[in-house]
PDB file of C-alpha atoms in Angstrom:
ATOM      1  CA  UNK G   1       0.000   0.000   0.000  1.00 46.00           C
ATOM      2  CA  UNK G   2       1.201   3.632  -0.485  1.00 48.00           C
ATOM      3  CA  UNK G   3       0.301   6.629   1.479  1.00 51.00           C
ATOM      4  CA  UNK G   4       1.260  10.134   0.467  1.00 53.00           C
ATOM      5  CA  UNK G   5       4.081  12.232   2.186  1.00 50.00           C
ATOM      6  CA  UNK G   6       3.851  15.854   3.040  1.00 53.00           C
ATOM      7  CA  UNK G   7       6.537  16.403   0.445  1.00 55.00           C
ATOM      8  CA  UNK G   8       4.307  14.974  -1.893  1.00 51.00           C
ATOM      9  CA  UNK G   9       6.597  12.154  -3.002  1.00 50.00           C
ATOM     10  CA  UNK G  10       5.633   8.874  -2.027  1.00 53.00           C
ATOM     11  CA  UNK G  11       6.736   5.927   0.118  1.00 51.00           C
ATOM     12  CA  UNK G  12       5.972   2.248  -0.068  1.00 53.00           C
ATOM     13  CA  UNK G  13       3.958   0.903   3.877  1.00 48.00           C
ATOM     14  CA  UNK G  14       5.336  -2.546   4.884  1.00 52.00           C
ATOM     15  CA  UNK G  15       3.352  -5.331   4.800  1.00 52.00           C
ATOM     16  CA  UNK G  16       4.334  -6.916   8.040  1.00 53.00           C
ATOM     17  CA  UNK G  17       4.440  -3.721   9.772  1.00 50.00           C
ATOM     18  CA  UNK G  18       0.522  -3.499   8.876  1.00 52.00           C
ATOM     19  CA  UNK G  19       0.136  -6.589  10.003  1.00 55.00           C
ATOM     20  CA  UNK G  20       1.654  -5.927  13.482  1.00 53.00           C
ATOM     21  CA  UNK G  21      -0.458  -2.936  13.661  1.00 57.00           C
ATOM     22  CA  UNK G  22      -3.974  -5.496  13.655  1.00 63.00           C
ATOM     23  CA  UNK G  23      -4.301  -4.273   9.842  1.00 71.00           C
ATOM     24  CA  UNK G  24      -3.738  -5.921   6.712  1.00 77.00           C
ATOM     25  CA  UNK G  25      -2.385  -9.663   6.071  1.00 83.00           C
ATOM     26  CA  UNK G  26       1.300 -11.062   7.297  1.00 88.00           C
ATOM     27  CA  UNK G  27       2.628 -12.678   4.237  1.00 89.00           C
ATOM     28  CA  UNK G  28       2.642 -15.995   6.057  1.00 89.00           C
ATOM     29  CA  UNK G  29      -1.548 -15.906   6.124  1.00 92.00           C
ATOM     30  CA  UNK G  30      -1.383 -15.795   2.461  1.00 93.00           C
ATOM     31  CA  UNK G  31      -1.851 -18.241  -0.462  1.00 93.00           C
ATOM     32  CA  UNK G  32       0.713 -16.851  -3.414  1.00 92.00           C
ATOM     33  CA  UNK G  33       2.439 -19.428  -5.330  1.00 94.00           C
ATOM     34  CA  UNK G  34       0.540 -21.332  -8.274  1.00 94.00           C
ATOM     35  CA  UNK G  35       1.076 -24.870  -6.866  1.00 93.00           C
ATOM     36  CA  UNK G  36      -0.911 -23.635  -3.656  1.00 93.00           C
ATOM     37  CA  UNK G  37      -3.901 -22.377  -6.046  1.00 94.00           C
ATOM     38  CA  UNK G  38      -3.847 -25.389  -7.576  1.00 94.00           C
ATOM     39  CA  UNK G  39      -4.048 -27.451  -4.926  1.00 93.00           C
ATOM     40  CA  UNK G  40      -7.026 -26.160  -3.433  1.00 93.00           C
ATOM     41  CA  UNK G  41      -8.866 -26.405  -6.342  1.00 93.00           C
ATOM     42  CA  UNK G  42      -8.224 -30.024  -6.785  1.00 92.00           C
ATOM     43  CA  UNK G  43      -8.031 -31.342  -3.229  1.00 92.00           C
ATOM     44  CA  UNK G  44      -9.994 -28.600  -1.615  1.00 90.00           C
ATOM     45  CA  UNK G  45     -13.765 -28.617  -0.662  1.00 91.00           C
ATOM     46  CA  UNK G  46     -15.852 -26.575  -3.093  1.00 93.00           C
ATOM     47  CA  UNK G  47     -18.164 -24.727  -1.084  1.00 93.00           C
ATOM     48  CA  UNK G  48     -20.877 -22.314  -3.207  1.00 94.00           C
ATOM     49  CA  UNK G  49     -21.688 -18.796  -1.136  1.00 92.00           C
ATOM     50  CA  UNK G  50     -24.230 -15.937  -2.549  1.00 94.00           C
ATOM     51  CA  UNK G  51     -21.299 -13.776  -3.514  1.00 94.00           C
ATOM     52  CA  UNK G  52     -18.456 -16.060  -3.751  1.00 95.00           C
ATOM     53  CA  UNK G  53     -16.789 -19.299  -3.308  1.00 94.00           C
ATOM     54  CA  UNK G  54     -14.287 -20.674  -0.938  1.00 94.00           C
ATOM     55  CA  UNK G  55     -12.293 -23.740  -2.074  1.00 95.00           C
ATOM     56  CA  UNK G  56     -11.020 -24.860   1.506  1.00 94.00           C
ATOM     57  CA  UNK G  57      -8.078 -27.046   2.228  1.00 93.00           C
ATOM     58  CA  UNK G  58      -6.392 -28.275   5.168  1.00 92.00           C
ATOM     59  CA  UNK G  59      -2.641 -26.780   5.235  1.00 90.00           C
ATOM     60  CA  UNK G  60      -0.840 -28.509   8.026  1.00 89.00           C
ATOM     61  CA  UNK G  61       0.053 -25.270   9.659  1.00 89.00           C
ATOM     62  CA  UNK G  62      -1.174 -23.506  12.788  1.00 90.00           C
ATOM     63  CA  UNK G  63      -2.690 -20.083  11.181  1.00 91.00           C
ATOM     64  CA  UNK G  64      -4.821 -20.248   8.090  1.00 92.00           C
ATOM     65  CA  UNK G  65      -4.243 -18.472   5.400  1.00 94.00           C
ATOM     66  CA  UNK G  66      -6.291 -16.992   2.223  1.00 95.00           C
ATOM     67  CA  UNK G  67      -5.839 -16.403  -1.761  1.00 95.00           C
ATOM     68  CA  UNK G  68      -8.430 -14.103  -3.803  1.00 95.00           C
ATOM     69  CA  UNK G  69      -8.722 -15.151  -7.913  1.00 95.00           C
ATOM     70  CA  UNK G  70     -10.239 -12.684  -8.806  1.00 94.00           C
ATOM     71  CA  UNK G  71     -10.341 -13.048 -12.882  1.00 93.00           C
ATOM     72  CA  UNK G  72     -11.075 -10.594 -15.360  1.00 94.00           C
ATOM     73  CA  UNK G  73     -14.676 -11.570 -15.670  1.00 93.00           C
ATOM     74  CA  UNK G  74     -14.998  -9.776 -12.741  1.00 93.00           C
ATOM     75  CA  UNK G  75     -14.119  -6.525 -14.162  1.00 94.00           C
ATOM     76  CA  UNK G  76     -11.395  -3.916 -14.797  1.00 96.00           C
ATOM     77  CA  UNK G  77      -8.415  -4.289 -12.521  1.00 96.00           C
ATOM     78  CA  UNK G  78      -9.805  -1.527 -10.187  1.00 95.00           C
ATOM     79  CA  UNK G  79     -12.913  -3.660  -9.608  1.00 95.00           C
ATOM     80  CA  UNK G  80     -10.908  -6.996  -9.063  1.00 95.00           C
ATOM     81  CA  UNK G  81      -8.875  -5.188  -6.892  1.00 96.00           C
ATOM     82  CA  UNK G  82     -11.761  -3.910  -4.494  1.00 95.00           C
ATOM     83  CA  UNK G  83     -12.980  -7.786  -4.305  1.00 95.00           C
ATOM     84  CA  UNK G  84      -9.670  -8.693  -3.221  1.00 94.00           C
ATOM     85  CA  UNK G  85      -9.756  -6.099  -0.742  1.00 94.00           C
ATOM     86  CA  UNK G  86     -12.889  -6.816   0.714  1.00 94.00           C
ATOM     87  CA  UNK G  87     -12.621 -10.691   0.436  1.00 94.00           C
ATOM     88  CA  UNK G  88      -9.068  -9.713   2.804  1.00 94.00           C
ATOM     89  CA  UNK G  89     -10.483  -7.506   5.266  1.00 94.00           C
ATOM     90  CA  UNK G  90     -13.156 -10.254   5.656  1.00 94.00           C
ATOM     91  CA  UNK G  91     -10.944 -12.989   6.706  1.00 93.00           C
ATOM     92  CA  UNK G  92      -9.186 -10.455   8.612  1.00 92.00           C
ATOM     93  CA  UNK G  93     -12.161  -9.924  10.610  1.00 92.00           C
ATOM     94  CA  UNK G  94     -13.411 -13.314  10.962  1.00 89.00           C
ATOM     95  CA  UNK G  95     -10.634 -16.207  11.243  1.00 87.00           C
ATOM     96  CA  UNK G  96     -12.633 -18.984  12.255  1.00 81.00           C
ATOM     97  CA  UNK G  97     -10.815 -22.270  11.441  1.00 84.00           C
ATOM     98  CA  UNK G  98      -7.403 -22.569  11.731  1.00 87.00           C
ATOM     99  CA  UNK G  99      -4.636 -24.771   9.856  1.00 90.00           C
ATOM    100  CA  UNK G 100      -6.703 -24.119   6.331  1.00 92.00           C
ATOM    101  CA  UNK G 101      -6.073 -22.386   3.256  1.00 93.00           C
ATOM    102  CA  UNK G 102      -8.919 -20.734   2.342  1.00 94.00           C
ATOM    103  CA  UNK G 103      -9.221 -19.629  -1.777  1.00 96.00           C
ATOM    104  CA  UNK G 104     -11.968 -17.453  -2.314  1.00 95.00           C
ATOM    105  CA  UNK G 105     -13.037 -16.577  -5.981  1.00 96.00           C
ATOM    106  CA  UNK G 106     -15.430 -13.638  -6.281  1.00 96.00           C
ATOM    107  CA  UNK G 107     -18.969 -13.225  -8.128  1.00 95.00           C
ATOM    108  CA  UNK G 108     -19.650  -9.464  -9.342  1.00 94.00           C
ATOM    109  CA  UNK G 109     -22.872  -9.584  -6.810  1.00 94.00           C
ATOM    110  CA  UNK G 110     -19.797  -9.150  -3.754  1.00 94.00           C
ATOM    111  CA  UNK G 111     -19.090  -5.321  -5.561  1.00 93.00           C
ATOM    112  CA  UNK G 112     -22.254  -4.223  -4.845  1.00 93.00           C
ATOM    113  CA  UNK G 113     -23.499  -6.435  -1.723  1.00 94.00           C
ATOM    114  CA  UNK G 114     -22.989  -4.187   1.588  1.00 95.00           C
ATOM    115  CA  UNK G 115     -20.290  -5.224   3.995  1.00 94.00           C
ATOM    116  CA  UNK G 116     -22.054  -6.567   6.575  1.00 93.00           C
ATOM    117  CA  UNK G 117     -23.954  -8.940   3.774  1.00 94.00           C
ATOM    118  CA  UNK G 118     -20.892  -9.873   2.497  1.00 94.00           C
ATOM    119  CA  UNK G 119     -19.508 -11.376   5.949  1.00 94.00           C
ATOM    120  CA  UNK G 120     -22.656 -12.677   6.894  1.00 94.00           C
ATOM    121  CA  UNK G 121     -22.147 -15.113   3.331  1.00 94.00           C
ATOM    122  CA  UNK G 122     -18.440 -15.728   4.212  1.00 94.00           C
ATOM    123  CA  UNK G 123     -19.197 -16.868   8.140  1.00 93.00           C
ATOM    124  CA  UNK G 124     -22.365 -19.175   6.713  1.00 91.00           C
ATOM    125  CA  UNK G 125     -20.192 -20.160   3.914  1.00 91.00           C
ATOM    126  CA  UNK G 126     -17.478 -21.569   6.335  1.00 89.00           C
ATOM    127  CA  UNK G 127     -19.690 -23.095   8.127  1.00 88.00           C
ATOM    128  CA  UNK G 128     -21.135 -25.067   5.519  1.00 84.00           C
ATOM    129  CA  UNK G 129     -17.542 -26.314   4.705  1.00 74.00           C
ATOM    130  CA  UNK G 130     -17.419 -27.113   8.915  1.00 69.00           C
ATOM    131  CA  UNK G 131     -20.826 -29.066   8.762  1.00 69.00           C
ATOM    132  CA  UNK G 132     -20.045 -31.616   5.855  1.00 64.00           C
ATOM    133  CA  UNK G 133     -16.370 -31.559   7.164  1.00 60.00           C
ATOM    134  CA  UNK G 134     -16.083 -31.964  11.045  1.00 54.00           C
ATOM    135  CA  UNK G 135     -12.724 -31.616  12.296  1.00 48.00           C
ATOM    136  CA  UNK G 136     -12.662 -34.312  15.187  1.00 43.00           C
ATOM    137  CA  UNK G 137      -9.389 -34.904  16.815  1.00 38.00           C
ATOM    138  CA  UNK G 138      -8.013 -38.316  16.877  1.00 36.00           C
ATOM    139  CA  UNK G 139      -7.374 -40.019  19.842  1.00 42.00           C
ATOM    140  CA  UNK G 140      -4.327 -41.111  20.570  1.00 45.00           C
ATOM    141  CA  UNK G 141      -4.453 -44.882  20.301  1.00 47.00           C
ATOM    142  CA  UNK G 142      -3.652 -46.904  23.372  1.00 52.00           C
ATOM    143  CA  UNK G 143      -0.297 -48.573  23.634  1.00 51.00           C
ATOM    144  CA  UNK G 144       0.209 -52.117  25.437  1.00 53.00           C
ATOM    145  CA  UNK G 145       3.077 -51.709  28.057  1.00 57.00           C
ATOM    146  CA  UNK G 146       6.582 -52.438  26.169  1.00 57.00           C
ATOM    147  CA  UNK G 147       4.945 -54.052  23.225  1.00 55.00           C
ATOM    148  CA  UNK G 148       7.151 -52.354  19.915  1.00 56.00           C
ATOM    149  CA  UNK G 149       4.725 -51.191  17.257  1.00 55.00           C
ATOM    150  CA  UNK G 150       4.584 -53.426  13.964  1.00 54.00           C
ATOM    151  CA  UNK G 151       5.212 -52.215  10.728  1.00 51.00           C
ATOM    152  CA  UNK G 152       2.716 -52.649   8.061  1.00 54.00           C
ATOM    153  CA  UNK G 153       4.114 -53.811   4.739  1.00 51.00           C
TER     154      UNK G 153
END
């Protein structure tokens, strides 16, 4: 992000700094490379919102972490960038599950849908994805005294 100096040049805002400051996204709660894309499209839940989808994957990390596609049947670049905005601040706001990566691909409705409509679809959206997928713990599995375990071949 860039903000404007007094002098009128301008200077380039850290990332991570906005992220220490409670705004913005550390780089390690996002989804860049291609691989990481494509893996939550193919091994990822699908899940359908009103104003967008999530593809949802488990990462194996503590913190989840989210990608925007937002492609240009969305729009101009100034209107892909607002969805990627919002569909940001959103999981900003609301981090529900952790230890997921969290795609989210935009419909045009989510340009015009008021904020507070578009986290209400994002919350009910994730939990559709918790409903058909339960996280349960597994319990650790009981151990007979000195017995070594066996290897399956």
């Amino acid at each position: 992000e860039r903000r404007d100096t007094p002098e009128g040049c301008r200077r380039r805002v850290d990332a991570s700094a906005m992220a220490a400051a409670g705004q913005g996204l550390a780089p390690a709660e996002r989804v860049r490379r291609r691989p990481e894309f494509e893996r939550a499209y193919s091994a990822g839940a699908k899940i359908h919102g009103r104003l967008m989808t999530l593809f949802v994957v488990p990462n194996g990390l503590a913190t989840s972490r989210l990608g925007v596609a937002a492609t240009r049947k969305l729009g101009p670049a100034t209107l892909r960038n607002r969805a990627k905005r919002l569909a940001r601040e959103v999981f900003r706001r609301h981090k529900l599950i952790t230890g997921f990566d969290i795609v989210v691909v935009p419909r045009r409705e989510m340009l015009d849908a008021p904020f507070s409509s578009l986290e209400a679809d994002y919350v009910s959206t994730l939990r559709q994805h918790d409903r058909k997928h339960p996280v349960r713990p597994r319990p650790p599995r009981a151990r007979r005294s000195g017995a070594r375990p066996h290897s399956r071949v």
